[in-house]
XYZ file of N, CA and C in Angstrom:
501
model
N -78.946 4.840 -51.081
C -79.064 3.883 -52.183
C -77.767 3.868 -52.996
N -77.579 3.003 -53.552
C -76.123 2.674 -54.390
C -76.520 3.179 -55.360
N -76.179 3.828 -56.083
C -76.508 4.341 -57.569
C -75.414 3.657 -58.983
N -74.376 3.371 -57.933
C -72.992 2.686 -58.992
C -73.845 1.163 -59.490
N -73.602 0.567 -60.617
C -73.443 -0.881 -60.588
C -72.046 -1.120 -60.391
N -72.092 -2.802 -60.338
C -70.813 -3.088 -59.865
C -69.649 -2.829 -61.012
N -70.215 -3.252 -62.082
C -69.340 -2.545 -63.472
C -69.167 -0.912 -63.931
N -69.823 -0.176 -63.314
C -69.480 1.167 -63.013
C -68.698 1.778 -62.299
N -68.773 1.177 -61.137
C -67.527 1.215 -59.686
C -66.434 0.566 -60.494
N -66.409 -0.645 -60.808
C -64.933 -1.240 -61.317
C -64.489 -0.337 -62.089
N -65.110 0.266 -63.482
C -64.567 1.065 -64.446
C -63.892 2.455 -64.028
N -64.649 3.137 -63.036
C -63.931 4.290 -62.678
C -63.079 3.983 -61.730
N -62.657 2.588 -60.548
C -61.673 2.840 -59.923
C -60.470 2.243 -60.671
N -60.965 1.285 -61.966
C -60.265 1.285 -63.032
C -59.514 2.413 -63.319
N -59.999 2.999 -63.547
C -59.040 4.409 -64.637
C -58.594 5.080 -63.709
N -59.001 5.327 -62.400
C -57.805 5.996 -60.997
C -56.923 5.360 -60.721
N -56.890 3.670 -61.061
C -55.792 2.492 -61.323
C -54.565 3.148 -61.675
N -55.079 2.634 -63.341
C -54.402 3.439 -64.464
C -53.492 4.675 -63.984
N -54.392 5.746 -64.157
C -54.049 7.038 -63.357
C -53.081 6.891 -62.521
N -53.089 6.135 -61.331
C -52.031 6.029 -60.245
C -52.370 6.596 -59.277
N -53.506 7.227 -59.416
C -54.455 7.436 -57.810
C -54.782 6.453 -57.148
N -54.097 6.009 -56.451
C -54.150 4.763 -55.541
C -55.170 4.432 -55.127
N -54.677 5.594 -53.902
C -55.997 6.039 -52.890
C -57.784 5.636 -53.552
N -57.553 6.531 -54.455
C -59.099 6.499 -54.949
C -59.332 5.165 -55.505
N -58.299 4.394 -56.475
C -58.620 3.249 -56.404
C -58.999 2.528 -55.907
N -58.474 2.620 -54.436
C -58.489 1.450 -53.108
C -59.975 1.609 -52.538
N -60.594 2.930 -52.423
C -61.613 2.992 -52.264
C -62.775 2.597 -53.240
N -62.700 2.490 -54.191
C -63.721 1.286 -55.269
C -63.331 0.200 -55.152
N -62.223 -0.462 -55.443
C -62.377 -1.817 -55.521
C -62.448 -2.609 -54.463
N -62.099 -2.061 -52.915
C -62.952 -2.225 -51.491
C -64.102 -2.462 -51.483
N -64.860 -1.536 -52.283
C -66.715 -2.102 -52.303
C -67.027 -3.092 -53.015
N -65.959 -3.779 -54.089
C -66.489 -4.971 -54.772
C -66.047 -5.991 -54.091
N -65.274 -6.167 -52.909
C -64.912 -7.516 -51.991
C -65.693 -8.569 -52.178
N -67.374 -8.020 -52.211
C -68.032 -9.295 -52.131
C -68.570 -9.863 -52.888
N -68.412 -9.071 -54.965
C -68.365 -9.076 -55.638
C -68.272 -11.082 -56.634
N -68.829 -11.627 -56.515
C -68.618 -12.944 -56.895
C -67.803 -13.396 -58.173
N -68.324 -12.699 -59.040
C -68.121 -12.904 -60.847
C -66.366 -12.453 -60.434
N -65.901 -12.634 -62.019
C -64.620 -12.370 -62.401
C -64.310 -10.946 -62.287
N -65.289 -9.953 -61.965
C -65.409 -8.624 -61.467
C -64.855 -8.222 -60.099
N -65.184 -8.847 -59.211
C -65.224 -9.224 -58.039
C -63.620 -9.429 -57.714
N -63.124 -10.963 -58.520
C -61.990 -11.579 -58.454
C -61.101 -10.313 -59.051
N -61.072 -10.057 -60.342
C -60.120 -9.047 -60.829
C -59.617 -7.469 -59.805
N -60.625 -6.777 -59.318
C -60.642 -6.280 -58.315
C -59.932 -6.672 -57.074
N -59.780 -7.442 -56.782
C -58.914 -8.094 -55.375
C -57.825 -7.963 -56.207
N -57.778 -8.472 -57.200
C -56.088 -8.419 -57.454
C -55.803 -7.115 -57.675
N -56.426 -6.281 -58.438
C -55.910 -4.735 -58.704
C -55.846 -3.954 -57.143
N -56.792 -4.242 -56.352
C -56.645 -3.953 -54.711
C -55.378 -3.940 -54.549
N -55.181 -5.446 -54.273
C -53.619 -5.754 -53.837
C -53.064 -4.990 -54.294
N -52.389 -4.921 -55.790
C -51.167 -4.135 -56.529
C -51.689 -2.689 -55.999
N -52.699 -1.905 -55.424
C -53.055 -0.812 -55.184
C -52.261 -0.383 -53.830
N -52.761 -1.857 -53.070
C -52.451 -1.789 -51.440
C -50.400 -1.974 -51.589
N -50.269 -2.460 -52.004
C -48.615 -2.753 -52.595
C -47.888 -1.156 -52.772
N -48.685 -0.753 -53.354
C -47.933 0.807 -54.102
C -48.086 2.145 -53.097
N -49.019 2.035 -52.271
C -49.324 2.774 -51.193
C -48.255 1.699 -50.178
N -47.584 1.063 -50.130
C -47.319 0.182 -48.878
C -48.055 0.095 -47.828
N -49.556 -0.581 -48.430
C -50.224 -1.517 -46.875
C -49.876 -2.473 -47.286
N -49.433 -3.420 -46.591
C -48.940 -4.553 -46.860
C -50.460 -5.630 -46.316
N -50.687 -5.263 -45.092
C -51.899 -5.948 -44.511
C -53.169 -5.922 -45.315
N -53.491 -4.712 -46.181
C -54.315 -4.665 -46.810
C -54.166 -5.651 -48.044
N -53.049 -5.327 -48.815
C -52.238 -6.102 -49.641
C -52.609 -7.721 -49.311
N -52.085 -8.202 -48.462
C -52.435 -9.550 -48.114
C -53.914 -10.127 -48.186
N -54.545 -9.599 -47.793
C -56.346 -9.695 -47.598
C -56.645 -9.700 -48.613
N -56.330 -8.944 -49.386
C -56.737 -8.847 -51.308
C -56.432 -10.234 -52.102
N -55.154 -10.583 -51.288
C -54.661 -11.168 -52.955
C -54.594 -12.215 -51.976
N -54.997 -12.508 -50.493
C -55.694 -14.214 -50.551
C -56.947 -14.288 -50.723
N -57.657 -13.175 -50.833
C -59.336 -13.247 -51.442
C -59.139 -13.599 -52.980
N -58.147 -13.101 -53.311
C -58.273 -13.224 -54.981
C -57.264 -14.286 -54.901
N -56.590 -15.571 -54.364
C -55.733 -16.461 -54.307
C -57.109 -17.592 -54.122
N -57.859 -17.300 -53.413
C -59.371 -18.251 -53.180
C -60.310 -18.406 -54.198
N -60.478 -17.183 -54.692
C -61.439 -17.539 -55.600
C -61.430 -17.244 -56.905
N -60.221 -16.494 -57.240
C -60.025 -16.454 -58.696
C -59.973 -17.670 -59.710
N -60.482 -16.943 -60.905
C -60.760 -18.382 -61.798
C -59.286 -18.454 -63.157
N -59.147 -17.159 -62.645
C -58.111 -16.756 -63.639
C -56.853 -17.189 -63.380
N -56.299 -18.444 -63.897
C -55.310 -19.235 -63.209
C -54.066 -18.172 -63.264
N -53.419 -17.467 -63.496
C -52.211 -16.490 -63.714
C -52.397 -15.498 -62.622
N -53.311 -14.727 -62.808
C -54.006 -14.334 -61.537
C -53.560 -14.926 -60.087
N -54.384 -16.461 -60.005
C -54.713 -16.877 -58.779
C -52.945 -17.726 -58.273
N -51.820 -17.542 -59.501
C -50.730 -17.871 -58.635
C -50.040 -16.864 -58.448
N -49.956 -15.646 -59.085
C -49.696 -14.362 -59.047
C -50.154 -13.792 -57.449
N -51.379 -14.214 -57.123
C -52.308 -13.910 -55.619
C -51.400 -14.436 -54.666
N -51.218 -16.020 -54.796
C -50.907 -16.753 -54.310
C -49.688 -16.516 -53.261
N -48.531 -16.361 -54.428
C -47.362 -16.085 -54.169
C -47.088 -14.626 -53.413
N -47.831 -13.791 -53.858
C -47.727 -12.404 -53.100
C -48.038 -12.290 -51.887
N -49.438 -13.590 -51.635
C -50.314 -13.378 -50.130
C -48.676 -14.242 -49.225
N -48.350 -15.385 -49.347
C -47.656 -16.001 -49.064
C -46.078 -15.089 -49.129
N -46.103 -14.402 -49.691
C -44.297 -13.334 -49.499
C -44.949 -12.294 -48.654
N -46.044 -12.067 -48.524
C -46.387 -10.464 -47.364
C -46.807 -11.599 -46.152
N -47.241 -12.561 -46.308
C -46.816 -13.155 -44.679
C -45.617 -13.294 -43.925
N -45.165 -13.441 -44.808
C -43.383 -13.653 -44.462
C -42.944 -11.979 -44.023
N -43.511 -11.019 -44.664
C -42.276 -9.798 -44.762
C -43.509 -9.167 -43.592
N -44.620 -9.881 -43.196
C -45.051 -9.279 -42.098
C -45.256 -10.298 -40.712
N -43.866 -10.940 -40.706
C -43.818 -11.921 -39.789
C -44.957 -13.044 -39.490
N -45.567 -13.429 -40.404
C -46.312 -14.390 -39.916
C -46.170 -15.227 -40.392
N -45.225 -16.124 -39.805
C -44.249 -17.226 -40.117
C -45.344 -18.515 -40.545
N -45.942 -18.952 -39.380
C -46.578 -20.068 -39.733
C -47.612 -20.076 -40.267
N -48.603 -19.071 -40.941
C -49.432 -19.359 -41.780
C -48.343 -19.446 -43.037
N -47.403 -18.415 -43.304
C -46.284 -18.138 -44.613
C -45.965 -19.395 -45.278
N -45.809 -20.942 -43.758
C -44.988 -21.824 -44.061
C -46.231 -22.961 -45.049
N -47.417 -22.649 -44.442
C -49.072 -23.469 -45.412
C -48.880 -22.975 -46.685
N -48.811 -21.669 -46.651
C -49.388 -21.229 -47.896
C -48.269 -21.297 -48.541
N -46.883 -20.765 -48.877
C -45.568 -21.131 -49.351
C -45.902 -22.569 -49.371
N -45.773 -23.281 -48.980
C -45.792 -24.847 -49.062
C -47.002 -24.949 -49.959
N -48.153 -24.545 -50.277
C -49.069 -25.064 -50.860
C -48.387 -24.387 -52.632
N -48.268 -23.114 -52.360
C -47.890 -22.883 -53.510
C -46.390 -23.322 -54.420
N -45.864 -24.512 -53.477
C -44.445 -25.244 -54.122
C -44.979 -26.233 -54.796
N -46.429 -26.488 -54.023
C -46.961 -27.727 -54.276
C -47.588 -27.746 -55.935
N -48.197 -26.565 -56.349
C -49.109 -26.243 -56.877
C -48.776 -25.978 -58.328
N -47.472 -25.282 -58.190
C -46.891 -24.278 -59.389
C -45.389 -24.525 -59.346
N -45.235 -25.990 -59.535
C -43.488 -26.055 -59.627
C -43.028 -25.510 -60.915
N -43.277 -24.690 -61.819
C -43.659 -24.282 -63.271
C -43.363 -23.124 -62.961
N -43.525 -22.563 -61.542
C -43.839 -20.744 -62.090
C -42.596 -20.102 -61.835
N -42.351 -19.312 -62.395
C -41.798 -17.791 -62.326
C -41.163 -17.667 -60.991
N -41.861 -17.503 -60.230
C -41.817 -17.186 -58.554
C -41.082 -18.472 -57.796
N -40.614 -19.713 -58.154
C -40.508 -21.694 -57.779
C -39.880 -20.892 -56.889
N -38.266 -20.217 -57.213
C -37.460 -20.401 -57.055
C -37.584 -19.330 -55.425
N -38.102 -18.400 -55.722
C -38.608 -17.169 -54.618
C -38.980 -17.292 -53.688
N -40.065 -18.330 -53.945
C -41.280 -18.547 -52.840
C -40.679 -20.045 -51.928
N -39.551 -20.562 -52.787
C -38.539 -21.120 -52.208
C -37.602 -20.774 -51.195
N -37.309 -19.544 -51.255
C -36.739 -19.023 -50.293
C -36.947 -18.699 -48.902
N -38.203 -18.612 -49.508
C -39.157 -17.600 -48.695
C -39.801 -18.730 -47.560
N -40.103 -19.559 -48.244
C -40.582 -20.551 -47.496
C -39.480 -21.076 -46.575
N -38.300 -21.524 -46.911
C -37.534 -21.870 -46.004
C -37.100 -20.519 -45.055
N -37.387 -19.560 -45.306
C -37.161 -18.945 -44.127
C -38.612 -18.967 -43.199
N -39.767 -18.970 -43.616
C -40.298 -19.167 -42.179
C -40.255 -20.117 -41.515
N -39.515 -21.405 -42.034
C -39.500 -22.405 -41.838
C -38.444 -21.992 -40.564
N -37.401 -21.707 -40.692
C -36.433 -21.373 -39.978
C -36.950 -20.276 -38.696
N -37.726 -19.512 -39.208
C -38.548 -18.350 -38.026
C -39.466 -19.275 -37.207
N -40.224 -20.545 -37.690
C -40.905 -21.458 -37.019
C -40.215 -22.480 -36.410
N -38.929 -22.253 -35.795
C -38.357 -23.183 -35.424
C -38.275 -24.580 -36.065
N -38.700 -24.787 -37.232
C -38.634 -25.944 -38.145
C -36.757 -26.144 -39.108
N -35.992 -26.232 -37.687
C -34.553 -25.632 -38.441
C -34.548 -27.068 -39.189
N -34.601 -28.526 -39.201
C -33.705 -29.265 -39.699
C -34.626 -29.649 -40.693
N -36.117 -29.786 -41.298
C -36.440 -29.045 -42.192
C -36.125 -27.708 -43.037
N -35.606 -26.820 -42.523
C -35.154 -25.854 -43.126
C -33.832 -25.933 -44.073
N -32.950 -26.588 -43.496
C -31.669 -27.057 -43.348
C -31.635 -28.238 -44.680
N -32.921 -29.005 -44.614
C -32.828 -30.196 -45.491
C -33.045 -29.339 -46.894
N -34.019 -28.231 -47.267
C -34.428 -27.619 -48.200
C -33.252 -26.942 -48.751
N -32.925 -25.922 -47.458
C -31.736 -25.468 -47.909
C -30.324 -25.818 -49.101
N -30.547 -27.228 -48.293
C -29.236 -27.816 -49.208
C -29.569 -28.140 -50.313
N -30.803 -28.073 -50.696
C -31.059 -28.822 -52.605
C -31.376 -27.187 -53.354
N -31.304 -26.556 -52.586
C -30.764 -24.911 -53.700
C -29.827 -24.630 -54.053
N -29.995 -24.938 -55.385
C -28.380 -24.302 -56.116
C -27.762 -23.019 -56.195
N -28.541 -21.921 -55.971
C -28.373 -20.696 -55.734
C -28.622 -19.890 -54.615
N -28.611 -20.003 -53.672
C -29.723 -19.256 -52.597
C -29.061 -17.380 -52.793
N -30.295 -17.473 -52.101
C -30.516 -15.895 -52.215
C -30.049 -15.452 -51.320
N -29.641 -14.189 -51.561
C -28.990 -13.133 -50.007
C -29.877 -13.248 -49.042
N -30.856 -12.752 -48.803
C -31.686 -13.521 -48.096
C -31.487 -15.021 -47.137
N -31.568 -15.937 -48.513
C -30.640 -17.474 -47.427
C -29.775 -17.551 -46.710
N -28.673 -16.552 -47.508
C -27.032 -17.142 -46.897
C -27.220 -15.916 -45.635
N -27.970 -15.047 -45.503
C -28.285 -14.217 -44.503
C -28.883 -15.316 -42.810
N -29.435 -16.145 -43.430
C -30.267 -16.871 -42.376
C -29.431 -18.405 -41.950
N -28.934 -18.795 -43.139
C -28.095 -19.966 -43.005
C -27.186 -20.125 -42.134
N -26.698 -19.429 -41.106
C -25.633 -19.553 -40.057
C -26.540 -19.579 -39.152
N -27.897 -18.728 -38.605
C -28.597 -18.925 -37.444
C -29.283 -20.391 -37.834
N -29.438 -21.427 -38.828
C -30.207 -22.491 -39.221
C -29.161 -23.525 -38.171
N -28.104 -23.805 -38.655
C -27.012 -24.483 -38.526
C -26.437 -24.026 -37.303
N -26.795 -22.978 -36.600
C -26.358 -23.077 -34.858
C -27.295 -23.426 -33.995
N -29.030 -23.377 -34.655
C -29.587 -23.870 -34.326
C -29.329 -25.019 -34.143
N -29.457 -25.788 -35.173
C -29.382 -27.608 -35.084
C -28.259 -27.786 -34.410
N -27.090 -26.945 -34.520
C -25.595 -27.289 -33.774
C -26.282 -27.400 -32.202
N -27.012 -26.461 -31.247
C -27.618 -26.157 -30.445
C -28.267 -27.840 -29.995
N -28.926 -27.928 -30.644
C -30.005 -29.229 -30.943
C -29.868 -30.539 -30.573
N -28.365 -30.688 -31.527
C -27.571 -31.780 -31.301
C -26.942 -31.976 -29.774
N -26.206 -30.765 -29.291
C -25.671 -30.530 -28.159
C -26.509 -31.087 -26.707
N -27.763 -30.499 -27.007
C -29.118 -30.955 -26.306
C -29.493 -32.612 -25.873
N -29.374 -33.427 -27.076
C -29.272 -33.968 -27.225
C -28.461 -35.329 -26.491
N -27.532 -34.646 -26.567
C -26.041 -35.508 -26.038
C -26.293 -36.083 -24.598
C-alpha cells in the first residue's frame, strides 16, 4: 500500500532537491510522473534539473518534455521546452531536435534562450541533411556561436557538393 500522498512524496523529495541529494530526489519525483495537478507538472521539471546534475541526459529529456506537454506554468513550460529540444540535439537526435527547436522559435521569439535554441536548431538542421535550409538561417545571425562557425564550413561544402551534383 502507498502510505505517501502525493504532496508528501513531493515535499520530502523536495528537500533532498534542496539538499542536493539527487539520487534520492530522482527517486520521488519518478513516482509523481503520472501525477496530473501542478504537482505532477512541477515535479517533471525538478526531475529534469535532477536528471541534468547527475548527467542523465535521457532521463533529463523525458522529464522536461512531460513537463514541456503539460505544464500550465508558462516559464516552466518554455524553460521544459528549450531544454527537451537542446538534449535532443546533444544526444543526437537530430530530427525530432529540428520539430521541437522549430516549434519553440515559433512559440517564444521573446525568450531568453531565441538566440540558443537558434543555434541549436540550425545545427540539426545541418545533421539532417537540411544544409540549404541551414545555410539560409545561418546567414540572418548576427552573432553565431562557436558552435556555428564550428559547423559552417561542413554546411557550405555540403551545398558546394550539391551544386556540383547538379551540373
Amino acid at each position: 500500500a502507498n502510505l505517501w500522498s502525493s504532496a508528501d512524496l513531493y515535499q520530502l523529495s523536495f528537500c533532498y532537491f534542496q539538499d542536493q541529494q539527487w539520487e534520492k530526489s530522482i527517486e520521488g519525483f519518478k513516482k509523481l510522473a503520472n501525477v496530473e495537478d501542478s504537482l505532477g507538472q512541477n515535479s517533471m521539471y525538478l526531475l529534469g534539473t535532477a536528471y541534468l546534475k547527475v548527467n542523465d541526459k535521457n532521463g533529463a529529456k523525458n522529464a522536461f518534455m512531460l513537463c514541456a506537454s503539460k505544464s500550465i506554468n508558462l516559464a516552466q513550460k518554455e524553460i521544459s521546452l528549450f531544454n527537451y529540444g537542446k538534449l535532443l540535439v546533444e544526444l543526437k537526435e537530430y530530427s525530432l531536435a529540428v520539430t521541437v527547436l522549430d516549434k519553440f522559435i515559433e512559440n517564444y521569439p521573446k525568450s531568453i534562450y531565441f538566440s540558443e535554441s537558434k543555434s541549436l536548431w540550425i545545427t540539426a538542421l545541418a545533421f539532417t541533411n537540411n544544409f540549404k535550409q541551414a545555410l539560409e538561417a545561418y546567414q540572418l545571425i548576427e552573432t553565431p556561436s562557436l558552435e556555428l562557425l564550428k559547423i559552417y564550413p561542413s554546411i557550405l561544402y555540403e551545398i558546394g557538393r550539391a551544386s556540383c551534383r547538379e551540373r
